[in-house]
Amino acid sequence: MIFKPPLVQTIINFLLPPQCALCREITKQPYTLCSDCWLKLKFITSPKCSICCVPLENVDHDMPCADCLKFPPIFSKAYAPLVYNDSVKKLVLRYKNYDGLHLGPMFLQWMQRSIPQDIHIIVPVPLHWWRFFTRQYNQAAELGKLIAKHTNVAINPNLLKRVKATASQGRKSKFLRYENLKDAFVVRDTKNILKKSNVLLIDDVLTSGATANACAQVLLYAGAARVDVLTIARAVKDNHGTP
Ligand SMILES: [Zn+2]
Ligand SMILES: [Zn+2]
């Protein structure tokens, strides 16, 4: 059966045709990319690290990567549908800096297949209040709301607070990233909701894992049973962007 969009949608599509989210070429469906830009995305498939989701080479199944074996992360497991490359970087920057909230449903389409099971509560990585004030919204919280609606799992954007305005993590060494984030987050859980809960932490991109680890540390300390991380994309070492 051929899908027929409702008349109103047909009129809207005629007046304001949907565009590719990257190059703005006209597309048939909203919230998608044109075929050329679609080819620029790199979806993460097995073999990948069974902990941090980084793609692996020269093995035939998922297993912990060398970094995770050497420095096991504090969070349990990271999930991401995409490798963080220049195209994804462009989309993520638009989403968080230029009022690109309409890109949310497209990210959800990609992320929905990576959502782990048995999650009790969704917690977005918070922005410091000053950054929130200048940006008007927190992209991680917006993604979290979409995931919460899709999974029917409660979201709590106020449990975790960022109490230290941290400089951009972009070009810092691993050690400096951790130092930069020391004491950056606190948990305010007056109703004890975190106790024995499996938490899904949401962010836009997982780079070194320093932010996710800093959040996981305080969430676990406050009683969470497990903290998993879900992002749009996972940076790999050769292509370290600056989210
Ligand atoms: Zn395009
Ligand atoms: Zn790993």
PDB file of C-alpha atoms and ligand atoms in Angstrom:
ATOM      1  CA  MET A   1       0.000   0.000   0.000  1.00  0.00           C
ATOM      2  CA  ILE A   2       1.369   3.435  -0.893  1.00  0.00           C
ATOM      3  CA  PHE A   3       1.531   5.867   2.035  1.00  0.00           C
ATOM      4  CA  LYS A   4      -0.551   8.957   1.334  1.00  0.00           C
ATOM      5  CA  PRO A   5       0.254  11.968   3.531  1.00  0.00           C
ATOM      6  CA  PRO A   6      -2.739  13.898   4.875  1.00  0.00           C
ATOM      7  CA  LEU A   7      -3.906  16.827   2.725  1.00  0.00           C
ATOM      8  CA  VAL A   8      -2.591  19.449   5.167  1.00  0.00           C
ATOM      9  CA  GLN A   9       0.856  17.844   5.093  1.00  0.00           C
ATOM     10  CA  THR A  10       0.759  17.735   1.300  1.00  0.00           C
ATOM     11  CA  ILE A  11      -0.029  21.464   1.166  1.00  0.00           C
ATOM     12  CA  ILE A  12       2.735  22.262   3.686  1.00  0.00           C
ATOM     13  CA  ASN A  13       5.190  20.138   1.691  1.00  0.00           C
ATOM     14  CA  PHE A  14       4.203  22.043  -1.462  1.00  0.00           C
ATOM     15  CA  LEU A  15       4.610  25.475   0.130  1.00  0.00           C
ATOM     16  CA  LEU A  16       7.612  24.609   2.311  1.00  0.00           C
ATOM     17  CA  PRO A  17       9.203  21.524   0.798  1.00  0.00           C
ATOM     18  CA  PRO A  18      11.302  19.465   3.246  1.00  0.00           C
ATOM     19  CA  GLN A  19      15.025  20.078   2.909  1.00  0.00           C
ATOM     20  CA  CYS A  20      18.127  18.002   3.525  1.00  0.00           C
ATOM     21  CA  ALA A  21      19.344  18.899   7.012  1.00  0.00           C
ATOM     22  CA  LEU A  22      22.925  19.223   5.748  1.00  0.00           C
ATOM     23  CA  CYS A  23      22.935  20.769   2.253  1.00  0.00           C
ATOM     24  CA  ARG A  24      19.323  22.036   2.139  1.00  0.00           C
ATOM     25  CA  GLU A  25      18.525  20.228  -1.106  1.00  0.00           C
ATOM     26  CA  ILE A  26      14.801  19.435  -1.440  1.00  0.00           C
ATOM     27  CA  THR A  27      13.942  15.958  -0.120  1.00  0.00           C
ATOM     28  CA  LYS A  28      10.781  13.829  -0.339  1.00  0.00           C
ATOM     29  CA  GLN A  29      10.467  13.288   3.417  1.00  0.00           C
ATOM     30  CA  PRO A  30      10.976  15.747   6.271  1.00  0.00           C
ATOM     31  CA  TYR A  31      13.668  15.137   8.948  1.00  0.00           C
ATOM     32  CA  THR A  32      16.096  13.404   6.654  1.00  0.00           C
ATOM     33  CA  LEU A  33      19.146  13.913   4.451  1.00  0.00           C
ATOM     34  CA  CYS A  34      19.456  13.819   0.663  1.00  0.00           C
ATOM     35  CA  SER A  35      20.999  10.663  -0.806  1.00  0.00           C
ATOM     36  CA  ASP A  36      24.445  12.302  -1.250  1.00  0.00           C
ATOM     37  CA  CYS A  37      24.612  13.497   2.368  1.00  0.00           C
ATOM     38  CA  TRP A  38      23.210  10.201   3.636  1.00  0.00           C
ATOM     39  CA  LEU A  39      26.311   8.483   2.207  1.00  0.00           C
ATOM     40  CA  LYS A  40      28.501  10.742   4.363  1.00  0.00           C
ATOM     41  CA  LEU A  41      27.103   9.194   7.568  1.00  0.00           C
ATOM     42  CA  LYS A  42      28.945   6.259   9.078  1.00  0.00           C
ATOM     43  CA  PHE A  43      26.685   4.045  11.175  1.00  0.00           C
ATOM     44  CA  ILE A  44      28.383   2.008  13.899  1.00  0.00           C
ATOM     45  CA  THR A  45      27.998  -1.725  13.408  1.00  0.00           C
ATOM     46  CA  SER A  46      29.749  -4.728  14.911  1.00  0.00           C
ATOM     47  CA  PRO A  47      32.569  -5.304  15.554  1.00  0.00           C
ATOM     48  CA  LYS A  48      32.643  -2.493  18.108  1.00  0.00           C
ATOM     49  CA  CYS A  49      33.841  -2.030  21.683  1.00  0.00           C
ATOM     50  CA  SER A  50      31.339  -3.774  23.958  1.00  0.00           C
ATOM     51  CA  ILE A  51      31.807  -0.964  26.504  1.00  0.00           C
ATOM     52  CA  CYS A  52      32.433   2.399  24.798  1.00  0.00           C
ATOM     53  CA  CYS A  53      30.954   1.600  21.343  1.00  0.00           C
ATOM     54  CA  VAL A  54      34.039   2.622  19.380  1.00  0.00           C
ATOM     55  CA  PRO A  55      34.259   0.691  16.064  1.00  0.00           C
ATOM     56  CA  LEU A  56      36.915  -2.049  16.074  1.00  0.00           C
ATOM     57  CA  GLU A  57      39.031  -3.458  13.281  1.00  0.00           C
ATOM     58  CA  ASN A  58      40.668  -6.841  12.829  1.00  0.00           C
ATOM     59  CA  VAL A  59      38.277  -8.700  15.149  1.00  0.00           C
ATOM     60  CA  ASP A  60      35.080 -10.551  14.302  1.00  0.00           C
ATOM     61  CA  HIS A  61      32.921  -9.796  17.334  1.00  0.00           C
ATOM     62  CA  ASP A  62      32.235  -7.090  19.933  1.00  0.00           C
ATOM     63  CA  MET A  63      34.775  -6.966  22.746  1.00  0.00           C
ATOM     64  CA  PRO A  64      36.281  -4.325  25.071  1.00  0.00           C
ATOM     65  CA  CYS A  65      38.740  -2.028  23.246  1.00  0.00           C
ATOM     66  CA  ALA A  66      42.305  -1.521  24.497  1.00  0.00           C
ATOM     67  CA  ASP A  67      41.410   1.825  26.130  1.00  0.00           C
ATOM     68  CA  CYS A  68      38.478   0.334  28.050  1.00  0.00           C
ATOM     69  CA  LEU A  69      40.621  -2.582  29.243  1.00  0.00           C
ATOM     70  CA  LYS A  70      43.329  -0.197  30.424  1.00  0.00           C
ATOM     71  CA  PHE A  71      41.035   2.456  31.930  1.00  0.00           C
ATOM     72  CA  PRO A  72      37.559   0.935  32.433  1.00  0.00           C
ATOM     73  CA  PRO A  73      34.980   3.736  32.311  1.00  0.00           C
ATOM     74  CA  ILE A  74      32.789   4.504  35.318  1.00  0.00           C
ATOM     75  CA  PHE A  75      29.606   4.218  33.222  1.00  0.00           C
ATOM     76  CA  SER A  76      28.529   0.666  32.291  1.00  0.00           C
ATOM     77  CA  LYS A  77      28.087   0.936  28.574  1.00  0.00           C
ATOM     78  CA  ALA A  78      27.869   3.586  25.843  1.00  0.00           C
ATOM     79  CA  TYR A  79      25.491   3.458  22.892  1.00  0.00           C
ATOM     80  CA  ALA A  80      25.624   5.585  19.735  1.00  0.00           C
ATOM     81  CA  PRO A  81      24.324   5.008  16.215  1.00  0.00           C
ATOM     82  CA  LEU A  82      26.956   7.098  14.389  1.00  0.00           C
ATOM     83  CA  VAL A  83      30.661   7.781  14.131  1.00  0.00           C
ATOM     84  CA  TYR A  84      31.334  11.461  14.838  1.00  0.00           C
ATOM     85  CA  ASN A  85      32.611  12.882  11.546  1.00  0.00           C
ATOM     86  CA  ASP A  86      32.450  16.299   9.863  1.00  0.00           C
ATOM     87  CA  SER A  87      28.872  15.829   8.644  1.00  0.00           C
ATOM     88  CA  VAL A  88      27.600  14.812  12.073  1.00  0.00           C
ATOM     89  CA  LYS A  89      29.594  17.660  13.628  1.00  0.00           C
ATOM     90  CA  LYS A  90      27.780  20.138  11.370  1.00  0.00           C
ATOM     91  CA  LEU A  91      24.385  18.704  12.333  1.00  0.00           C
ATOM     92  CA  VAL A  92      25.175  18.652  16.057  1.00  0.00           C
ATOM     93  CA  LEU A  93      26.488  22.226  16.016  1.00  0.00           C
ATOM     94  CA  ARG A  94      23.339  23.373  14.261  1.00  0.00           C
ATOM     95  CA  TYR A  95      21.246  21.475  16.801  1.00  0.00           C
ATOM     96  CA  LYS A  96      22.882  23.071  19.791  1.00  0.00           C
ATOM     97  CA  ASN A  97      23.845  26.527  18.650  1.00  0.00           C
ATOM     98  CA  TYR A  98      21.542  27.800  15.974  1.00  0.00           C
ATOM     99  CA  ASP A  99      18.070  26.939  17.095  1.00  0.00           C
ATOM    100  CA  GLY A 100      18.143  23.689  15.126  1.00  0.00           C
ATOM    101  CA  LEU A 101      15.677  21.911  17.390  1.00  0.00           C
ATOM    102  CA  HIS A 102      13.698  20.713  14.370  1.00  0.00           C
ATOM    103  CA  LEU A 103      16.561  18.236  13.765  1.00  0.00           C
ATOM    104  CA  GLY A 104      15.577  16.327  16.926  1.00  0.00           C
ATOM    105  CA  PRO A 105      13.185  13.827  15.282  1.00  0.00           C
ATOM    106  CA  MET A 106      15.901  12.924  12.750  1.00  0.00           C
ATOM    107  CA  PHE A 107      18.381  12.183  15.548  1.00  0.00           C
ATOM    108  CA  LEU A 108      15.717  10.141  17.344  1.00  0.00           C
ATOM    109  CA  GLN A 109      15.200   8.024  14.201  1.00  0.00           C
ATOM    110  CA  TRP A 110      18.895   7.154  14.290  1.00  0.00           C
ATOM    111  CA  MET A 111      19.189   6.747  18.066  1.00  0.00           C
ATOM    112  CA  GLN A 112      16.079   4.666  18.657  1.00  0.00           C
ATOM    113  CA  ARG A 113      17.739   1.431  17.571  1.00  0.00           C
ATOM    114  CA  SER A 114      20.558   2.032  20.107  1.00  0.00           C
ATOM    115  CA  ILE A 115      18.414   2.527  23.226  1.00  0.00           C
ATOM    116  CA  PRO A 116      19.338  -0.046  25.901  1.00  0.00           C
ATOM    117  CA  GLN A 117      16.781  -2.173  27.770  1.00  0.00           C
ATOM    118  CA  ASP A 118      15.753  -1.992  31.447  1.00  0.00           C
ATOM    119  CA  ILE A 119      16.147   1.743  31.894  1.00  0.00           C
ATOM    120  CA  HIS A 120      14.297   3.334  34.825  1.00  0.00           C
ATOM    121  CA  ILE A 121      15.171   6.973  34.407  1.00  0.00           C
ATOM    122  CA  ILE A 122      16.582   9.283  31.715  1.00  0.00           C
ATOM    123  CA  VAL A 123      19.015  11.994  32.808  1.00  0.00           C
ATOM    124  CA  PRO A 124      20.459  14.507  30.320  1.00  0.00           C
ATOM    125  CA  VAL A 125      23.974  15.916  30.777  1.00  0.00           C
ATOM    126  CA  PRO A 126      23.230  19.401  32.137  1.00  0.00           C
ATOM    127  CA  LEU A 127      24.555  22.742  30.958  1.00  0.00           C
ATOM    128  CA  HIS A 128      25.901  25.273  33.412  1.00  0.00           C
ATOM    129  CA  TRP A 129      23.177  27.865  34.078  1.00  0.00           C
ATOM    130  CA  TRP A 130      25.123  30.581  32.273  1.00  0.00           C
ATOM    131  CA  ARG A 131      25.460  28.513  29.110  1.00  0.00           C
ATOM    132  CA  PHE A 132      21.803  27.589  29.387  1.00  0.00           C
ATOM    133  CA  PHE A 133      20.949  31.264  29.719  1.00  0.00           C
ATOM    134  CA  THR A 134      22.925  32.239  26.585  1.00  0.00           C
ATOM    135  CA  ARG A 135      21.767  29.242  24.527  1.00  0.00           C
ATOM    136  CA  GLN A 136      18.139  29.134  25.686  1.00  0.00           C
ATOM    137  CA  TYR A 137      17.961  25.346  25.669  1.00  0.00           C
ATOM    138  CA  ASN A 138      20.013  22.285  26.527  1.00  0.00           C
ATOM    139  CA  GLN A 139      20.419  20.046  23.483  1.00  0.00           C
ATOM    140  CA  ALA A 140      20.960  16.949  25.662  1.00  0.00           C
ATOM    141  CA  ALA A 141      17.708  17.635  27.542  1.00  0.00           C
ATOM    142  CA  GLU A 142      15.843  18.114  24.253  1.00  0.00           C
ATOM    143  CA  LEU A 143      17.173  14.771  22.988  1.00  0.00           C
ATOM    144  CA  GLY A 144      16.299  13.231  26.357  1.00  0.00           C
ATOM    145  CA  LYS A 145      12.686  14.429  26.071  1.00  0.00           C
ATOM    146  CA  LEU A 146      12.348  12.762  22.656  1.00  0.00           C
ATOM    147  CA  ILE A 147      13.859   9.503  23.946  1.00  0.00           C
ATOM    148  CA  ALA A 148      11.592   9.641  27.030  1.00  0.00           C
ATOM    149  CA  LYS A 149       8.495  10.063  24.873  1.00  0.00           C
ATOM    150  CA  HIS A 150       9.576   7.282  22.553  1.00  0.00           C
ATOM    151  CA  THR A 151      10.367   4.787  25.356  1.00  0.00           C
ATOM    152  CA  ASN A 152       7.785   5.896  27.902  1.00  0.00           C
ATOM    153  CA  VAL A 153      10.556   6.155  30.504  1.00  0.00           C
ATOM    154  CA  ALA A 154      10.537   9.161  32.846  1.00  0.00           C
ATOM    155  CA  ILE A 155      13.067  11.934  32.278  1.00  0.00           C
ATOM    156  CA  ASN A 156      14.438  14.023  35.112  1.00  0.00           C
ATOM    157  CA  PRO A 157      16.463  17.003  33.874  1.00  0.00           C
ATOM    158  CA  ASN A 158      16.909  18.443  37.379  1.00  0.00           C
ATOM    159  CA  LEU A 159      18.607  15.553  39.190  1.00  0.00           C
ATOM    160  CA  LEU A 160      22.021  16.376  37.889  1.00  0.00           C
ATOM    161  CA  LYS A 161      23.420  19.929  38.090  1.00  0.00           C
ATOM    162  CA  ARG A 162      26.513  21.381  36.527  1.00  0.00           C
ATOM    163  CA  VAL A 163      27.997  23.563  39.228  1.00  0.00           C
ATOM    164  CA  LYS A 164      31.239  24.474  37.502  1.00  0.00           C
ATOM    165  CA  ALA A 165      31.325  26.257  34.140  1.00  0.00           C
ATOM    166  CA  THR A 166      33.967  24.223  32.331  1.00  0.00           C
ATOM    167  CA  ALA A 167      35.986  25.464  29.399  1.00  0.00           C
ATOM    168  CA  SER A 168      35.599  23.629  26.099  1.00  0.00           C
ATOM    169  CA  GLN A 169      36.978  20.091  26.333  1.00  0.00           C
ATOM    170  CA  GLY A 170      37.965  20.086  22.658  1.00  0.00           C
ATOM    171  CA  ARG A 171      41.727  20.128  22.493  1.00  0.00           C
ATOM    172  CA  LYS A 172      42.642  19.147  26.028  1.00  0.00           C
ATOM    173  CA  SER A 173      44.637  16.038  26.877  1.00  0.00           C
ATOM    174  CA  LYS A 174      42.850  13.166  28.594  1.00  0.00           C
ATOM    175  CA  PHE A 175      44.323  14.161  31.986  1.00  0.00           C
ATOM    176  CA  LEU A 176      43.286  17.813  31.602  1.00  0.00           C
ATOM    177  CA  ARG A 177      39.772  16.802  30.530  1.00  0.00           C
ATOM    178  CA  TYR A 178      39.364  14.898  33.794  1.00  0.00           C
ATOM    179  CA  GLU A 179      40.881  17.720  35.854  1.00  0.00           C
ATOM    180  CA  ASN A 180      38.629  20.220  34.099  1.00  0.00           C
ATOM    181  CA  LEU A 181      35.545  18.219  35.088  1.00  0.00           C
ATOM    182  CA  LYS A 182      36.499  17.497  38.685  1.00  0.00           C
ATOM    183  CA  ASP A 183      33.616  18.526  40.931  1.00  0.00           C
ATOM    184  CA  ALA A 184      31.722  19.903  37.917  1.00  0.00           C
ATOM    185  CA  PHE A 185      28.522  17.934  38.634  1.00  0.00           C
ATOM    186  CA  VAL A 186      26.388  17.346  41.709  1.00  0.00           C
ATOM    187  CA  VAL A 187      23.219  15.323  42.261  1.00  0.00           C
ATOM    188  CA  ARG A 188      20.143  16.841  43.885  1.00  0.00           C
ATOM    189  CA  ASP A 189      17.981  13.811  44.636  1.00  0.00           C
ATOM    190  CA  THR A 190      15.770  14.826  47.551  1.00  0.00           C
ATOM    191  CA  LYS A 191      13.156  12.165  46.725  1.00  0.00           C
ATOM    192  CA  ASN A 192      15.730   9.393  46.469  1.00  0.00           C
ATOM    193  CA  ILE A 193      14.627   8.458  42.957  1.00  0.00           C
ATOM    194  CA  LEU A 194      18.078   7.325  41.928  1.00  0.00           C
ATOM    195  CA  LYS A 195      18.344   4.556  44.488  1.00  0.00           C
ATOM    196  CA  LYS A 196      18.875   1.225  42.681  1.00  0.00           C
ATOM    197  CA  SER A 197      17.771   2.808  39.385  1.00  0.00           C
ATOM    198  CA  ASN A 198      19.237   2.076  35.984  1.00  0.00           C
ATOM    199  CA  VAL A 199      20.030   5.492  34.539  1.00  0.00           C
ATOM    200  CA  LEU A 200      20.332   6.391  30.865  1.00  0.00           C
ATOM    201  CA  LEU A 201      22.542   9.458  30.565  1.00  0.00           C
ATOM    202  CA  ILE A 202      21.951  11.440  27.366  1.00  0.00           C
ATOM    203  CA  ASP A 203      24.444  13.676  25.592  1.00  0.00           C
ATOM    204  CA  ASP A 204      25.013  14.744  21.991  1.00  0.00           C
ATOM    205  CA  VAL A 205      28.485  13.287  21.425  1.00  0.00           C
ATOM    206  CA  LEU A 206      30.735  10.906  23.364  1.00  0.00           C
ATOM    207  CA  THR A 207      34.351  11.966  22.870  1.00  0.00           C
ATOM    208  CA  SER A 208      36.856  10.931  25.562  1.00  0.00           C
ATOM    209  CA  GLY A 209      34.103   9.846  27.932  1.00  0.00           C
ATOM    210  CA  ALA A 210      35.341  12.307  30.582  1.00  0.00           C
ATOM    211  CA  THR A 211      31.988  14.125  30.876  1.00  0.00           C
ATOM    212  CA  ALA A 212      30.002  10.857  30.949  1.00  0.00           C
ATOM    213  CA  ASN A 213      32.354   9.460  33.590  1.00  0.00           C
ATOM    214  CA  ALA A 214      32.102  12.581  35.762  1.00  0.00           C
ATOM    215  CA  CYS A 215      28.285  12.373  35.605  1.00  0.00           C
ATOM    216  CA  ALA A 216      28.229   8.599  36.178  1.00  0.00           C
ATOM    217  CA  GLN A 217      30.444   8.978  39.220  1.00  0.00           C
ATOM    218  CA  VAL A 218      28.046  11.291  41.071  1.00  0.00           C
ATOM    219  CA  LEU A 219      24.947   9.355  39.918  1.00  0.00           C
ATOM    220  CA  LEU A 220      26.389   6.063  41.198  1.00  0.00           C
ATOM    221  CA  TYR A 221      27.510   7.720  44.413  1.00  0.00           C
ATOM    222  CA  ALA A 222      23.922   8.913  44.884  1.00  0.00           C
ATOM    223  CA  GLY A 223      22.674   5.317  44.663  1.00  0.00           C
ATOM    224  CA  ALA A 224      22.091   4.554  40.967  1.00  0.00           C
ATOM    225  CA  ALA A 225      22.534   0.859  40.175  1.00  0.00           C
ATOM    226  CA  ARG A 226      23.857   1.374  36.652  1.00  0.00           C
ATOM    227  CA  VAL A 227      24.587   4.287  34.334  1.00  0.00           C
ATOM    228  CA  ASP A 228      24.520   3.751  30.572  1.00  0.00           C
ATOM    229  CA  VAL A 229      25.201   6.515  28.076  1.00  0.00           C
ATOM    230  CA  LEU A 230      23.379   7.257  24.833  1.00  0.00           C
ATOM    231  CA  THR A 231      24.632   9.848  22.342  1.00  0.00           C
ATOM    232  CA  ILE A 232      24.019  10.688  18.698  1.00  0.00           C
ATOM    233  CA  ALA A 233      27.618   9.929  17.814  1.00  0.00           C
ATOM    234  CA  ARG A 234      30.848   8.419  19.105  1.00  0.00           C
ATOM    235  CA  ALA A 235      34.147  10.128  18.307  1.00  0.00           C
ATOM    236  CA  VAL A 236      36.976   7.880  17.211  1.00  0.00           C
ATOM    237  CA  LYS A 237      40.610   8.750  17.718  1.00  0.00           C
ATOM    238  CA  ASP A 238      41.505   9.639  14.126  1.00  0.00           C
ATOM    239  CA  ASN A 239      38.631  12.016  13.867  1.00  0.00           C
ATOM    240  CA  HIS A 240      38.469  13.792  17.170  1.00  0.00           C
ATOM    241  CA  GLY A 241      36.072  16.653  16.651  1.00  0.00           C
ATOM    242  CA  THR A 242      35.358  19.367  19.143  1.00  0.00           C
ATOM    243  CA  PRO A 243      31.819  18.907  20.341  1.00  0.00           C
TER     244      PRO A 243
HETATM  245 ZN    ZN B   1      22.148  16.901   1.406  1.00  0.00          ZN
HETATM  246 ZN    ZN B   2      36.049   0.858  24.560  1.00  0.00          ZN
END
